[in-house]
């Protein structure tokens, strides 16, 4: 037999199972461990033997499905996963079925017993979780606050966006408020056009008047009374009417549905005598000729063949001129009937505005209609029609419900608007009869009557309603004589003794003695009126007032105002101790009577006490309620007090804020932030003595707070008390010997007073005790300022041994070499190289090294240094800017543009690079470049300055000034912006604008800007004032603008560093001398009229502001008011030539 493929199958060998060998075991040859049994051994009907896993492990458990545990599907004998209903798929996965510990009811240990040990373990784990959560809470909250801050910076809230506008609302005048437009004016909703009515054309009138005997449009009216289409009027068969007129019977009116007597129809539903129809409800005299559709005169027949106007039916088949008969098209003149119907539709639409149509009834709001009537003015026929419609509606109202007072009021006011005052009076009189208990109807009747009759109406009203306060008040107000008014009010009090309003009116008319008598009676009638008790106490003596207030507390135990008034009473008598005692009892008494303490209410009472001059009461209220309504924890308590004090300052309640801080530091004595807030408050609004007292207490309770010691020393130094400042700093040394800030403050104090040797000694001690980089730097700077370069370099080398990674020290050492005479540029370059090896990440140090190479005109070396610097400091915009400057200095303008493009790719949001790119662009491309720059960095001050300079060059001075102001507002510390702004004002601005720029710059104390720092940080400018630095900057960077025109005297003094008030005084003196007035006599400082010292606020003074200034506490001349006066004077001076020119032109014309 061959097994090769392609061979023919051989005959199958048949085995005879009956002739098997002896000892044969089935399957043993294939390695079977269990002897196999054949069916012949077992018999044909026997069950199949167990084989494989069934033989080894036994039968499968009930419900066993092969493959289910492995997720097998789609095999014979198995079950598909989709066909099996699993219990897990039916589980409830809702939040109500979730447990933090066991999940969705799927705990592995759900059947295990939960004992006490497990419970204790869970408690321990919970405590561990809480502890770990507290440990990370500060970091988490800090990150959350930073995230919220960033989000608010990117997307500020509406309240933050409009915060500045809300603050400006405080300065809005009444005229500006009245000038604010209505919101409806700015809506995009298309306003409804007023309804216009087109008058009847002359062509129609002419055709109607002259068309007798000829047909206008056509077909004859059929005989026998054919209908003419005229608003549904039926024409009977030639019926005669009395008086000989040929008119149809039973005509319907088009707008009212009312039948007229005698068979005549009137257009507006009005009846006319003698059976004559008149349009618009007007009466026509008998026998008069009435064109436009009126009936023929009395007794006259219509001649045969004549046309009847207005489309009336004519017998004998006469034609109807101008009207549309069946089958006749509209003539050239149009149809008066259609015009009337259209006009009626328009009036119906107008009527719908004031009427709601409800099935079966008509509903109207009389109160709302009263408001509409107040604003209604009759201007056209349409308004007259509206009034008639409204009159019909209101008549329906008062007829259907005569007891409804607002309906009578609305009807009378409608007549008043229509000009029918007498009808209005008659209507309201009927209303008084139907509604005698409605005080509004009586008041309306009194208003409509003449003054001499109004009193009689009011008299009837008070007889009908003797307990109406409004009626009695109106009756009293109609009296001219004071005594008569008092009699009316006393009579009213007989009927209504418990009316507080009547008692107020009555008491206000009496003198002090009679008022006290009446108030004594008033508190008996209305014992629960706080105002009555307080008024009585105010008119009583001290002893009597005490009794009155004690009685008031008995009757009204829940009123805090009575207790506050009692405290004020004691303060007027000088009993300051009783003030606090009374307020303490007030808190206890109110709490006992169930009054919930309200912190805002008590602070409001304190502010009112401050405004009325009761300072001790104000302080006492704050003291006894300092812990009312605040959080119990220290942090929350401090935040609440700070917020309350800030809110009080915003409301100009300085004493309340001072009392809050003083009591807060008594409870939290070691909180530095509270002491700082109190010190700032005293600096702005207090006296020098109060500030010293606060700082002395602050350093006592917070001896390790460096800033408090420094503030105390600075205040002494500003007032010229150098000895006290030294004493304070010496005391500070005893508490903080290793404080760098205190050491440097002491050094600055001595150096500012030219005590150079004392400064050296202090610095030497500071280097031993502190040994900080800043102390070493100040030591080097002190010697550098004195011109001792060798000593400075020696200290610099020693300091670098201690702090080799301090980049400023390397910068100072190289600059000292460059400042020598002659400059040691090579030594400086070597010094910078050594520093760059230690501080390769310091961008300013790289810039100093490049500047040294530029000074030697080694531009190639400068380029290589910049390449290295940019590799070490990617994304540094100043390095790219310096690279562009190097190319421009080397004359490679094309390379500068190429490098600028790369720089903007590297730093796409760098404002200083975009500003330089705008400067490099040619004139025609600068505007487009500025637009791109504003898109990338809209609020960058450098870009704003560049745009302002473009406006400056284009002579758009108003826009340039606006953009310069925006730049210094965005970044007030940018000196380059202030220099450019002042240069612009020196060339195009007035003296007042120049002074304002200088003043704002001095207040801002700028310390940023490449050009600004290059000039301001030169050694000769270290001790210069800010105004002097600004002048030197403008002289060097903008020389043409600075020398464009001579400076104003006051501006020149300001730029020389003079005090603003002294400069103003000197300028005023010079101006007076030029006029020959002799000037004002000044004191030795030249400050008379510009500063008046004062220890406390003594009331407002026009033209002055009370504050702590350079001359101390007192009244300073308000520069803003002077600037405004100067601007007005300049405008007047500019307008004078124009007025003279106009007058000359008028004279020439004459």
Short mmCIF file of N, CA and C in Angstrom, two decimals, residues 23-36:
data_model
loop_
_atom_site.label_atom_id
_atom_site.label_comp_id
_atom_site.label_asym_id
_atom_site.label_seq_id
_atom_site.Cartn_x
_atom_site.Cartn_y
_atom_site.Cartn_z
N UNK A 23 -4.35 -11.54 25.75
CA UNK A 23 -3.79 -10.46 26.59
C UNK A 23 -3.78 -9.08 25.88
N UNK A 24 -4.67 -8.88 24.94
CA UNK A 24 -4.72 -7.59 24.24
C UNK A 24 -5.51 -6.57 25.07
N UNK A 25 -4.92 -5.42 25.22
CA UNK A 25 -5.56 -4.30 25.95
C UNK A 25 -5.70 -3.14 24.98
N UNK A 26 -6.90 -2.66 24.77
CA UNK A 26 -7.13 -1.59 23.81
C UNK A 26 -6.48 -0.25 24.21
N UNK A 27 -5.73 0.33 23.29
CA UNK A 27 -5.14 1.66 23.51
C UNK A 27 -3.84 1.64 24.23
N UNK A 28 -3.37 0.41 24.67
CA UNK A 28 -2.13 0.40 25.42
C UNK A 28 -0.96 0.77 24.55
N UNK A 29 -1.10 0.48 23.25
CA UNK A 29 0.00 0.80 22.34
C UNK A 29 0.17 2.30 22.12
N UNK A 30 -0.92 3.04 22.36
CA UNK A 30 -0.83 4.51 22.18
C UNK A 30 -0.50 5.22 23.47
N UNK A 31 -0.19 4.48 24.49
CA UNK A 31 0.20 5.09 25.76
C UNK A 31 -0.94 5.38 26.68
N UNK A 32 -2.11 4.78 26.49
CA UNK A 32 -3.25 5.02 27.36
C UNK A 32 -3.01 4.44 28.72
N UNK A 33 -3.29 5.23 29.77
CA UNK A 33 -3.07 4.77 31.13
C UNK A 33 -4.24 3.94 31.63
N UNK A 34 -5.40 4.23 31.16
CA UNK A 34 -6.58 3.49 31.60
C UNK A 34 -6.97 2.53 30.49
N UNK A 35 -7.12 1.31 30.82
CA UNK A 35 -7.49 0.35 29.76
C UNK A 35 -8.80 0.75 29.13
N UNK A 36 -8.84 0.78 27.82
CA UNK A 36 -10.03 1.15 27.07
C UNK A 36 -11.00 -0.02 27.01
#
